[in-house]
Amino acid sequence: MPRSSGKGYRQRPLRRYGFFIAVAGLVALLLLQTSPRLSEGVEPIRTAASDQLFHVTRPSLIDRLSGASARERQILELEARVRELAQYKALALTMAERLEVYEEILNMQGEPGGAEVTARIMAETNGPFAEALLANAGATNSVAEGYYAENDRGLVGRVVQVGQRSSRILKVTDFNSRVPVMGEASGLRAIMFGGRDGLGHLTDLPEQGEFLPNERILTSGEGGLFPRGVVVGHVRGGDSKDIRVDLAMLTGQLSYVRLKPIISITPPEENPVETELSSLIEEDPS
Amino acid sequence: MTGVGGFADSFALRWENARPRSRLIIGVMLVALIGLVGLTPKTLFGVQLSWPYIGLIAAVGWGRSGMAFAPMAFLLMFGFAQDASQAPWGSHGFANLLTYGLSVIVSQMADTERSPILSFILPVVTLFFGIMLVWLVASVSSGHIARVTPMLTAYFATLVVHMLIAPLFDLGIRRGVSGGAAS
């Protein structure tokens, strides 16, 4: 039940004055904040008040029930990671440009490129006998035996059989595959073959030196089966006698592979250049 | 049901006999509670929820009881608490106080207790005035027209909450209204 207040009449002017003074004070406060210097001065107060008043990062009950807070946290983490990776990407692009310039200055001879083909994997054989892939590119696409296959992460295998429109790729995970590899940091050489556990196993290890834990493994290029420097994987920590390699290609997609030719560099004696001195030697062997 | 009904009756009786100061304190606690919850991010199954301007509801409710220092002080305080988010200091307090003033004037001009239509329309208008003030201050202080849609959704949320909890902001006094009309 509402009560009437008699003394309200007497006090009303005072209240009205108070009201108008308060409104005028607020307007003045708002106008004062149009000055950037004053605005900067009150910002610490806002920060302190924010810290005390809210815990924005603390999820609300509704968020906890609906699972939104976990998702938001995950999104924030992923966004932070994307930002970090974007920095690395920018750095990598800059370095690649610089490398290109340096190579041009030094007149460095790059490896000649060949006909590369991107092929779709039509079938996969993961039986007890062989681990192979069937790609939809063959002799008509200039694919030949000895081509090696890469996916977006690293070495997949080597073309061992070529048909007109298809080719069979022996995966590096096959027991019979032998890939000459080297440690990126240690520079040690070894031969890698596929194990039953889906990992690469290193054999023919050097007597001196050890592969570093988590070291990247690249193809060494020895034997001419694979070019040098193709990413194979990284060393999995464990027994120094039985070194295993986490294969990089398994972390990528295997629906498409890039088939690349091996560019063999022939020794000079196999393809000599005719000079005046050599012709004189041929004419007068004595 | 009897238990719940009994509790409601008991609460209504206690509320009827409560003094204006007790009612004011309960109102302040309610504003603080709803306001604090409103400061946290609110999403329901991925949908962002609109939160009512509880300070404006309090301003409209307390304004019906006439002008007094204590509600003004609390409205100023709530305004500063709301400003802590990112608004210029004093902007919400300004809106709260002017809404309070409008509510006082409207309540003294119209007999809302005897006219259900007026008792429905006047808070709608007063709250709209308050929201418009917030929008205006936001637009002026930011130097560009503030977004209207969030303000509208907040306005409707404020209206709905006002309909639910408006009696809790009745201080139970009618300053400037004759005793006969109040009884």
CSV table of C-alpha atoms in Angstrom, one decimal:
chain,number,residue,atom,x,y,z
A,1,MET,CA,0.0,0.0,0.0
A,2,PRO,CA,1.6,3.3,-1.0
A,3,ARG,CA,2.1,5.8,1.7
A,4,SER,CA,1.9,9.5,1.1
A,5,SER,CA,4.7,11.7,2.4
A,6,GLY,CA,3.8,15.1,3.8
A,7,LYS,CA,7.2,16.5,4.2
A,8,GLY,CA,8.0,15.7,0.6
A,9,TYR,CA,6.5,19.0,-0.5
A,10,ARG,CA,8.9,21.0,1.7
A,11,GLN,CA,12.0,19.0,0.6
A,12,ARG,CA,11.1,18.8,-3.1
A,13,PRO,CA,12.9,22.0,-4.2
A,14,LEU,CA,16.1,20.8,-2.5
A,15,ARG,CA,15.7,17.4,-4.2
A,16,ARG,CA,15.1,19.1,-7.5
A,17,TYR,CA,18.2,21.2,-7.1
A,18,GLY,CA,20.1,18.0,-6.2
A,19,PHE,CA,18.8,16.3,-9.3
A,20,PHE,CA,19.7,19.1,-11.6
A,21,ILE,CA,23.2,19.5,-10.0
A,22,ALA,CA,23.8,15.8,-10.5
A,23,VAL,CA,22.7,15.9,-14.1
A,24,ALA,CA,24.8,19.0,-14.7
A,25,GLY,CA,27.8,17.3,-13.1
A,26,LEU,CA,27.4,14.3,-15.3
A,27,VAL,CA,27.2,16.4,-18.4
A,28,ALA,CA,30.3,18.2,-17.3
A,29,LEU,CA,32.0,14.9,-16.7
A,30,LEU,CA,31.0,13.7,-20.2
A,31,LEU,CA,32.3,16.9,-21.8
A,32,LEU,CA,35.6,16.8,-19.9
A,33,GLN,CA,36.2,13.4,-21.3
A,34,THR,CA,36.3,14.8,-24.8
A,35,SER,CA,39.8,16.0,-24.0
A,36,PRO,CA,42.2,13.2,-24.9
A,37,ARG,CA,44.5,14.1,-22.0
A,38,LEU,CA,41.8,13.8,-19.4
A,39,SER,CA,40.5,10.7,-21.1
A,40,GLU,CA,43.9,9.0,-20.7
A,41,GLY,CA,44.0,10.1,-17.1
A,42,VAL,CA,40.7,8.3,-16.2
A,43,GLU,CA,41.6,5.1,-18.2
A,44,PRO,CA,43.6,3.6,-15.3
A,45,ILE,CA,40.5,4.0,-13.1
A,46,ARG,CA,38.5,2.2,-15.7
A,47,THR,CA,41.0,-0.6,-15.8
A,48,ALA,CA,41.0,-1.0,-12.0
A,49,ALA,CA,37.2,-0.9,-12.0
A,50,SER,CA,37.0,-3.5,-14.7
A,51,ASP,CA,39.4,-5.8,-12.8
A,52,GLN,CA,37.3,-5.5,-9.7
A,53,LEU,CA,33.9,-5.6,-11.2
A,54,PHE,CA,34.0,-8.3,-13.8
A,55,HIS,CA,35.9,-11.4,-14.5
A,56,VAL,CA,35.1,-11.5,-18.1
A,57,THR,CA,37.3,-14.5,-18.7
A,58,ARG,CA,35.5,-16.5,-16.1
A,59,PRO,CA,32.8,-18.4,-17.9
A,60,SER,CA,29.2,-17.9,-16.8
A,61,LEU,CA,26.9,-20.7,-15.6
A,62,ILE,CA,25.0,-20.7,-18.9
A,63,ASP,CA,28.3,-20.9,-20.8
A,64,ARG,CA,29.4,-23.8,-18.6
A,65,LEU,CA,26.2,-25.7,-19.2
A,66,SER,CA,26.2,-25.2,-22.9
A,67,GLY,CA,29.9,-25.9,-23.3
A,68,ALA,CA,30.5,-22.5,-25.0
A,69,SER,CA,33.3,-21.6,-22.7
A,70,ALA,CA,35.4,-24.6,-23.7
A,71,ARG,CA,34.8,-23.8,-27.3
A,72,GLU,CA,35.6,-20.2,-26.9
A,73,ARG,CA,38.8,-21.1,-25.1
A,74,GLN,CA,39.7,-23.5,-27.9
A,75,ILE,CA,38.9,-20.8,-30.5
A,76,LEU,CA,41.1,-18.3,-28.7
A,77,GLU,CA,43.9,-20.8,-28.5
A,78,LEU,CA,43.6,-21.6,-32.2
A,79,GLU,CA,43.4,-17.9,-33.1
A,80,ALA,CA,46.6,-17.3,-31.1
A,81,ARG,CA,48.2,-20.2,-33.0
A,82,VAL,CA,47.1,-18.8,-36.3
A,83,ARG,CA,48.6,-15.5,-35.5
A,84,GLU,CA,51.9,-17.1,-34.5
A,85,LEU,CA,52.0,-19.2,-37.7
A,86,ALA,CA,51.2,-16.1,-39.8
A,87,GLN,CA,54.3,-14.5,-38.4
A,88,TYR,CA,56.3,-17.6,-39.3
A,89,LYS,CA,54.8,-17.6,-42.7
A,90,ALA,CA,55.8,-14.0,-43.3
A,91,LEU,CA,59.3,-14.8,-42.1
A,92,ALA,CA,59.5,-17.8,-44.4
A,93,LEU,CA,58.4,-15.8,-47.4
A,94,THR,CA,61.0,-13.1,-46.6
A,95,MET,CA,63.7,-15.6,-46.2
A,96,ALA,CA,62.8,-17.3,-49.4
A,97,GLU,CA,62.9,-14.0,-51.3
A,98,ARG,CA,66.3,-13.3,-49.7
A,99,LEU,CA,67.6,-16.8,-50.6
A,100,GLU,CA,66.5,-16.3,-54.2
A,101,VAL,CA,68.4,-13.0,-54.4
A,102,TYR,CA,71.5,-14.5,-52.8
A,103,GLU,CA,71.4,-17.4,-55.3
A,104,GLU,CA,71.1,-15.0,-58.1
A,105,ILE,CA,74.1,-12.9,-56.8
A,106,LEU,CA,76.2,-16.0,-56.4
A,107,ASN,CA,75.1,-17.3,-59.8
A,108,MET,CA,74.2,-20.6,-58.2
A,109,GLN,CA,73.1,-23.4,-60.5
A,110,GLY,CA,69.9,-24.9,-59.3
A,111,GLU,CA,68.8,-28.4,-60.0
A,112,PRO,CA,67.0,-28.7,-63.4
A,113,GLY,CA,63.3,-29.4,-63.0
A,114,GLY,CA,61.5,-32.2,-64.7
A,115,ALA,CA,58.0,-33.0,-65.7
A,116,GLU,CA,56.0,-33.2,-62.5
A,117,VAL,CA,52.6,-34.8,-62.3
A,118,THR,CA,50.0,-34.6,-59.6
A,119,ALA,CA,48.1,-37.8,-59.5
A,120,ARG,CA,45.1,-39.0,-57.6
A,121,ILE,CA,45.4,-42.1,-55.5
A,122,MET,CA,42.9,-44.7,-56.8
A,123,ALA,CA,43.7,-47.6,-54.6
A,124,GLU,CA,45.8,-48.5,-51.7
A,125,THR,CA,47.3,-51.8,-50.8
A,126,ASN,CA,48.2,-52.3,-47.2
A,127,GLY,CA,48.4,-56.1,-47.3
A,128,PRO,CA,51.0,-58.3,-45.6
A,129,PHE,CA,53.1,-58.3,-48.8
A,130,ALA,CA,53.5,-54.8,-49.9
A,131,GLU,CA,52.4,-51.3,-49.0
A,132,ALA,CA,51.7,-49.6,-52.2
A,133,LEU,CA,49.5,-47.0,-53.8
A,134,LEU,CA,47.9,-46.9,-57.2
A,135,ALA,CA,48.0,-43.5,-58.9
A,136,ASN,CA,46.0,-42.5,-61.9
A,137,ALA,CA,49.0,-41.2,-63.9
A,138,GLY,CA,51.2,-43.4,-66.1
A,139,ALA,CA,53.3,-43.4,-69.2
A,140,THR,CA,50.9,-41.2,-71.1
A,141,ASN,CA,51.5,-38.6,-68.4
A,142,SER,CA,55.3,-39.0,-68.8
A,143,VAL,CA,55.6,-40.9,-65.5
A,144,ALA,CA,58.4,-43.4,-65.5
A,145,GLU,CA,59.8,-45.9,-63.1
A,146,GLY,CA,62.0,-44.3,-60.5
A,147,TYR,CA,59.8,-41.2,-60.1
A,148,TYR,CA,59.4,-40.4,-56.4
A,149,ALA,CA,56.1,-39.4,-54.8
A,150,GLU,CA,55.5,-36.6,-52.3
A,151,ASN,CA,52.4,-35.4,-50.5
A,152,ASP,CA,52.0,-32.1,-48.7
A,153,ARG,CA,54.1,-33.2,-45.8
A,154,GLY,CA,56.9,-35.3,-47.2
A,155,LEU,CA,58.1,-38.3,-49.0
A,156,VAL,CA,55.5,-41.0,-49.8
A,157,GLY,CA,57.4,-43.5,-51.9
A,158,ARG,CA,58.8,-44.4,-55.2
A,159,VAL,CA,57.2,-45.4,-58.5
A,160,VAL,CA,58.0,-49.1,-59.1
A,161,GLN,CA,55.7,-50.0,-61.9
A,162,VAL,CA,54.2,-47.9,-64.7
A,163,GLY,CA,51.2,-48.6,-66.9
A,164,GLN,CA,49.8,-46.5,-69.7
A,165,ARG,CA,47.4,-44.6,-67.3
A,166,SER,CA,48.5,-45.7,-63.9
A,167,SER,CA,51.5,-46.3,-61.8
A,168,ARG,CA,52.2,-48.2,-58.6
A,169,ILE,CA,54.0,-46.4,-55.8
A,170,LEU,CA,55.9,-48.4,-53.2
A,171,LYS,CA,55.4,-46.6,-49.9
A,172,VAL,CA,58.3,-45.8,-47.6
A,173,THR,CA,56.4,-47.7,-45.0
A,174,ASP,CA,56.9,-50.9,-46.9
A,175,PHE,CA,59.5,-53.3,-45.4
A,176,ASN,CA,61.2,-53.7,-48.8
A,177,SER,CA,61.6,-50.0,-49.3
A,178,ARG,CA,65.1,-48.7,-48.7
A,179,VAL,CA,65.6,-44.9,-48.5
A,180,PRO,CA,69.0,-43.4,-48.0
A,181,VAL,CA,68.5,-40.7,-45.3
A,182,MET,CA,70.4,-38.3,-43.2
A,183,GLY,CA,69.8,-36.3,-40.1
A,184,GLU,CA,69.2,-32.6,-40.9
A,185,ALA,CA,71.2,-31.4,-37.9
A,186,SER,CA,73.7,-34.2,-37.2
A,187,GLY,CA,74.3,-34.9,-40.9
A,188,LEU,CA,74.6,-38.7,-40.1
A,189,ARG,CA,73.7,-41.1,-42.8
A,190,ALA,CA,71.6,-44.2,-42.6
A,191,ILE,CA,69.1,-46.4,-44.5
A,192,MET,CA,65.5,-46.3,-43.6
A,193,PHE,CA,63.0,-49.1,-44.2
A,194,GLY,CA,59.3,-49.4,-43.2
A,195,GLY,CA,58.4,-51.3,-40.1
A,196,ARG,CA,55.2,-53.2,-39.1
A,197,ASP,CA,54.4,-50.5,-36.6
A,198,GLY,CA,53.9,-47.9,-39.3
A,199,LEU,CA,57.2,-46.1,-38.4
A,200,GLY,CA,60.4,-45.9,-40.3
A,201,HIS,CA,63.4,-47.9,-39.0
A,202,LEU,CA,67.0,-46.8,-39.4
A,203,THR,CA,69.6,-49.3,-40.3
A,204,ASP,CA,73.3,-49.2,-41.3
A,205,LEU,CA,73.9,-46.6,-38.7
A,206,PRO,CA,77.3,-44.9,-38.5
A,207,GLU,CA,79.6,-46.2,-35.9
A,208,GLN,CA,80.3,-42.8,-34.5
A,209,GLY,CA,77.7,-40.2,-33.6
A,210,GLU,CA,74.1,-40.5,-32.8
A,211,PHE,CA,71.0,-39.0,-34.3
A,212,LEU,CA,69.5,-36.3,-32.2
A,213,PRO,CA,66.1,-36.7,-30.6
A,214,ASN,CA,63.4,-35.2,-32.6
A,215,GLU,CA,65.8,-34.4,-35.4
A,216,ARG,CA,64.4,-34.1,-38.9
A,217,ILE,CA,65.2,-36.9,-41.3
A,218,LEU,CA,65.7,-36.0,-44.9
A,219,THR,CA,66.7,-38.0,-48.0
A,220,SER,CA,70.5,-38.0,-48.4
A,221,GLY,CA,70.4,-38.4,-52.2
A,222,GLU,CA,72.9,-41.2,-52.1
A,223,GLY,CA,72.4,-43.9,-54.7
A,224,GLY,CA,70.5,-41.6,-56.9
A,225,LEU,CA,67.1,-43.1,-55.9
A,226,PHE,CA,65.8,-40.0,-54.3
A,227,PRO,CA,66.9,-36.4,-54.6
A,228,ARG,CA,68.7,-34.9,-51.6
A,229,GLY,CA,66.7,-33.0,-49.0
A,230,VAL,CA,63.2,-34.4,-49.3
A,231,VAL,CA,61.5,-34.5,-45.8
A,232,VAL,CA,60.9,-38.0,-44.5
A,233,GLY,CA,60.0,-37.5,-40.9
A,234,HIS,CA,61.6,-36.9,-37.5
A,235,VAL,CA,63.5,-39.1,-35.1
A,236,ARG,CA,61.3,-40.6,-32.4
A,237,GLY,CA,63.1,-40.6,-29.0
A,238,GLY,CA,64.0,-44.1,-27.8
A,239,ASP,CA,66.7,-46.7,-27.9
A,240,SER,CA,69.9,-45.4,-29.7
A,241,LYS,CA,70.3,-48.9,-31.3
A,242,ASP,CA,66.8,-49.1,-32.7
A,243,ILE,CA,66.1,-45.6,-34.0
A,244,ARG,CA,62.6,-45.1,-35.4
A,245,VAL,CA,61.2,-42.3,-37.5
A,246,ASP,CA,57.8,-40.7,-37.4
A,247,LEU,CA,56.9,-40.4,-41.0
A,248,ALA,CA,55.9,-37.0,-42.1
A,249,MET,CA,53.7,-38.2,-44.9
A,250,LEU,CA,51.3,-39.9,-42.5
A,251,THR,CA,50.3,-36.5,-41.0
A,252,GLY,CA,49.3,-35.2,-44.4
A,253,GLN,CA,46.6,-36.3,-46.8
A,254,LEU,CA,47.1,-39.3,-49.1
A,255,SER,CA,44.4,-38.6,-51.7
A,256,TYR,CA,46.8,-36.8,-54.1
A,257,VAL,CA,50.5,-37.2,-54.6
A,258,ARG,CA,53.0,-35.3,-56.6
A,259,LEU,CA,55.1,-37.5,-58.8
A,260,LYS,CA,58.5,-36.1,-59.5
A,261,PRO,CA,61.4,-37.3,-61.7
A,262,ILE,CA,64.9,-37.9,-60.3
A,263,ILE,CA,67.3,-35.7,-61.9
A,264,SER,CA,70.6,-37.6,-62.1
A,265,ILE,CA,73.8,-35.6,-62.2
A,266,THR,CA,76.2,-37.6,-64.5
A,267,PRO,CA,79.9,-37.5,-63.7
A,268,PRO,CA,82.0,-35.4,-66.1
A,269,GLU,CA,83.9,-38.3,-67.5
A,270,GLU,CA,80.7,-39.8,-68.8
A,271,ASN,CA,79.9,-36.8,-70.8
A,272,PRO,CA,83.2,-35.0,-71.6
A,273,VAL,CA,83.4,-31.7,-73.3
A,274,GLU,CA,85.6,-31.5,-76.5
A,275,THR,CA,88.5,-29.1,-76.0
A,276,GLU,CA,91.6,-28.3,-78.1
A,277,LEU,CA,93.8,-30.1,-75.6
A,278,SER,CA,91.8,-33.3,-75.7
A,279,SER,CA,91.8,-33.3,-79.5
A,280,LEU,CA,95.5,-32.9,-79.6
A,281,ILE,CA,96.0,-35.8,-77.2
A,282,GLU,CA,93.7,-37.9,-79.4
A,283,GLU,CA,95.7,-37.1,-82.5
A,284,ASP,CA,99.2,-37.6,-81.0
A,285,PRO,CA,99.0,-40.0,-78.1
A,286,SER,CA,102.8,-40.2,-77.8
B,1,MET,CA,1.8,-26.1,-4.6
B,2,THR,CA,0.4,-25.1,-1.2
B,3,GLY,CA,3.9,-24.6,0.1
B,4,VAL,CA,4.8,-22.4,-2.8
B,5,GLY,CA,1.5,-20.5,-2.6
B,6,GLY,CA,2.0,-20.0,1.1
B,7,PHE,CA,5.5,-18.7,0.6
B,8,ALA,CA,4.2,-16.3,-2.1
B,9,ASP,CA,1.4,-15.0,0.2
B,10,SER,CA,3.8,-14.6,3.0
B,11,PHE,CA,6.3,-12.7,0.8
B,12,ALA,CA,3.5,-10.5,-0.5
B,13,LEU,CA,2.4,-9.7,3.0
B,14,ARG,CA,5.9,-8.9,4.1
B,15,TRP,CA,6.5,-6.8,1.1
B,16,GLU,CA,3.3,-4.9,1.8
B,17,ASN,CA,4.4,-4.1,5.2
B,18,ALA,CA,8.1,-3.4,4.3
B,19,ARG,CA,9.3,0.1,4.8
B,20,PRO,CA,10.6,2.2,1.9
B,21,ARG,CA,14.2,1.9,3.0
B,22,SER,CA,13.9,-1.9,3.1
B,23,ARG,CA,12.3,-1.9,-0.3
B,24,LEU,CA,15.1,0.4,-1.6
B,25,ILE,CA,17.8,-1.9,-0.3
B,26,ILE,CA,16.1,-5.0,-1.8
B,27,GLY,CA,15.9,-3.1,-5.1
B,28,VAL,CA,19.5,-2.1,-4.9
B,29,MET,CA,20.5,-5.8,-4.2
B,30,LEU,CA,18.4,-6.9,-7.2
B,31,VAL,CA,20.0,-4.4,-9.5
B,32,ALA,CA,23.5,-5.3,-8.3
B,33,LEU,CA,22.7,-9.0,-8.8
B,34,ILE,CA,21.3,-8.7,-12.3
B,35,GLY,CA,23.9,-6.1,-13.2
B,36,LEU,CA,26.8,-8.3,-12.1
B,37,VAL,CA,25.4,-11.3,-14.0
B,38,GLY,CA,25.0,-8.9,-17.0
B,39,LEU,CA,28.7,-8.0,-16.9
B,40,THR,CA,29.7,-11.6,-17.8
B,41,PRO,CA,29.6,-12.9,-21.4
B,42,LYS,CA,26.2,-14.5,-22.0
B,43,THR,CA,25.6,-16.9,-24.8
B,44,LEU,CA,23.1,-19.7,-24.9
B,45,PHE,CA,24.0,-22.5,-27.3
B,46,GLY,CA,26.1,-20.1,-29.3
B,47,VAL,CA,23.5,-17.3,-29.4
B,48,GLN,CA,24.4,-14.0,-27.8
B,49,LEU,CA,21.8,-13.0,-25.2
B,50,SER,CA,20.6,-9.4,-24.8
B,51,TRP,CA,20.8,-8.2,-21.2
B,52,PRO,CA,18.3,-5.6,-19.8
B,53,TYR,CA,19.3,-2.2,-18.6
B,54,ILE,CA,18.4,-2.9,-15.1
B,55,GLY,CA,19.4,0.6,-14.0
B,56,LEU,CA,16.7,2.0,-16.2
B,57,ILE,CA,14.1,-0.3,-14.7
B,58,ALA,CA,15.1,0.8,-11.2
B,59,ALA,CA,15.0,4.5,-12.4
B,60,VAL,CA,11.4,4.0,-13.7
B,61,GLY,CA,10.3,2.1,-10.6
B,62,TRP,CA,11.8,4.4,-8.0
B,63,GLY,CA,10.7,7.4,-10.0
B,64,ARG,CA,7.1,6.5,-9.4
B,65,SER,CA,7.6,7.2,-5.7
B,66,GLY,CA,8.8,10.8,-6.4
B,67,MET,CA,12.1,12.4,-6.1
B,68,ALA,CA,14.5,11.4,-3.3
B,69,PHE,CA,18.2,11.6,-2.7
B,70,ALA,CA,18.9,7.9,-2.0
B,71,PRO,CA,17.5,6.5,-5.3
B,72,MET,CA,19.4,9.3,-7.2
B,73,ALA,CA,22.7,8.3,-5.4
B,74,PHE,CA,22.2,4.6,-6.1
B,75,LEU,CA,21.3,5.3,-9.8
B,76,LEU,CA,24.5,7.4,-10.1
B,77,MET,CA,26.4,4.6,-8.6
B,78,PHE,CA,24.9,2.0,-10.9
B,79,GLY,CA,25.6,4.3,-13.8
B,80,PHE,CA,29.3,4.4,-12.9
B,81,ALA,CA,29.4,0.6,-12.5
B,82,GLN,CA,27.9,0.3,-16.0
B,83,ASP,CA,30.4,2.8,-17.4
B,84,ALA,CA,33.3,0.6,-16.3
B,85,SER,CA,32.7,-1.6,-19.3
B,86,GLN,CA,33.8,0.8,-22.0
B,87,ALA,CA,31.4,3.8,-21.9
B,88,PRO,CA,32.5,7.3,-21.1
B,89,TRP,CA,32.3,7.9,-17.4
B,90,GLY,CA,28.9,9.4,-16.5
B,91,SER,CA,27.0,8.3,-19.6
B,92,HIS,CA,24.9,5.6,-18.0
B,93,GLY,CA,24.4,7.7,-14.8
B,94,PHE,CA,23.2,10.5,-17.1
B,95,ALA,CA,20.7,8.2,-18.7
B,96,ASN,CA,19.6,6.7,-15.4
B,97,LEU,CA,19.1,10.1,-13.8
B,98,LEU,CA,17.2,11.6,-16.6
B,99,THR,CA,14.9,8.6,-16.9
B,100,TYR,CA,14.4,8.8,-13.2
B,101,GLY,CA,13.4,12.5,-13.6
B,102,LEU,CA,11.1,11.7,-16.4
B,103,SER,CA,9.5,8.9,-14.4
B,104,VAL,CA,9.0,11.3,-11.5
B,105,ILE,CA,7.3,13.9,-13.7
B,106,VAL,CA,5.1,11.4,-15.5
B,107,SER,CA,4.0,9.7,-12.3
B,108,GLN,CA,3.0,13.1,-10.8
B,109,MET,CA,1.2,14.1,-13.9
B,110,ALA,CA,-0.8,10.9,-14.5
B,111,ASP,CA,-2.6,8.7,-12.1
B,112,THR,CA,-1.2,5.4,-13.3
B,113,GLU,CA,-2.6,3.3,-10.5
B,114,ARG,CA,-6.2,3.9,-11.7
B,115,SER,CA,-5.5,3.6,-15.4
B,116,PRO,CA,-4.1,0.2,-16.5
B,117,ILE,CA,-3.4,1.5,-20.0
B,118,LEU,CA,-1.3,4.3,-18.7
B,119,SER,CA,0.5,2.1,-16.2
B,120,PHE,CA,1.5,-0.1,-19.2
B,121,ILE,CA,2.3,2.6,-21.7
B,122,LEU,CA,4.2,5.0,-19.5
B,123,PRO,CA,7.0,2.6,-18.5
B,124,VAL,CA,7.3,1.6,-22.2
B,125,VAL,CA,7.8,5.3,-23.1
B,126,THR,CA,10.0,6.1,-20.2
B,127,LEU,CA,12.3,3.1,-20.8
B,128,PHE,CA,12.4,4.0,-24.5
B,129,PHE,CA,13.5,7.5,-23.5
B,130,GLY,CA,16.3,6.0,-21.3
B,131,ILE,CA,17.5,3.6,-24.1
B,132,MET,CA,17.4,6.5,-26.5
B,133,LEU,CA,19.6,8.6,-24.2
B,134,VAL,CA,22.1,5.7,-23.9
B,135,TRP,CA,22.2,5.5,-27.7
B,136,LEU,CA,22.5,9.2,-28.1
B,137,VAL,CA,25.4,9.5,-25.6
B,138,ALA,CA,27.1,6.5,-27.3
B,139,SER,CA,26.7,8.1,-30.7
B,140,VAL,CA,27.9,11.5,-29.6
B,141,SER,CA,30.9,10.2,-27.6
B,142,SER,CA,32.0,7.8,-30.4
B,143,GLY,CA,31.6,10.3,-33.2
B,144,HIS,CA,29.4,8.0,-35.3
B,145,ILE,CA,25.9,6.6,-35.2
B,146,ALA,CA,25.8,3.7,-32.8
B,147,ARG,CA,24.3,0.5,-33.9
B,148,VAL,CA,20.6,0.4,-33.4
B,149,THR,CA,19.8,-3.3,-33.4
B,150,PRO,CA,21.6,-4.2,-30.1
B,151,MET,CA,19.9,-1.2,-28.4
B,152,LEU,CA,16.5,-2.4,-29.6
B,153,THR,CA,17.1,-5.9,-28.4
B,154,ALA,CA,18.3,-4.6,-25.1
B,155,TYR,CA,15.2,-2.4,-25.0
B,156,PHE,CA,12.8,-5.3,-25.4
B,157,ALA,CA,14.8,-7.3,-22.9
B,158,THR,CA,14.5,-4.4,-20.5
B,159,LEU,CA,10.7,-4.2,-21.1
B,160,VAL,CA,10.2,-7.9,-20.5
B,161,VAL,CA,12.2,-7.8,-17.3
B,162,HIS,CA,10.5,-4.7,-16.2
B,163,MET,CA,7.1,-6.4,-16.5
B,164,LEU,CA,8.3,-9.2,-14.3
B,165,ILE,CA,10.1,-7.3,-11.5
B,166,ALA,CA,8.6,-3.8,-11.6
B,167,PRO,CA,6.7,-4.3,-8.3
B,168,LEU,CA,10.0,-4.8,-6.5
B,169,PHE,CA,11.0,-1.2,-7.3
B,170,ASP,CA,7.9,0.3,-5.8
B,171,LEU,CA,9.1,2.1,-2.7
B,172,GLY,CA,5.5,2.2,-1.4
B,173,ILE,CA,5.4,6.0,-1.0
B,174,ARG,CA,3.7,8.6,-3.2
B,175,ARG,CA,5.3,12.0,-2.8
B,176,GLY,CA,3.3,14.8,-4.1
B,177,VAL,CA,0.2,12.7,-4.3
B,178,SER,CA,-2.7,13.5,-2.0
B,179,GLY,CA,-3.5,11.0,0.8
B,180,GLY,CA,-6.9,10.3,-0.6
B,181,ALA,CA,-5.6,9.3,-3.9
B,182,ALA,CA,-3.0,7.0,-2.5
B,183,SER,CA,-5.1,5.0,-0.2
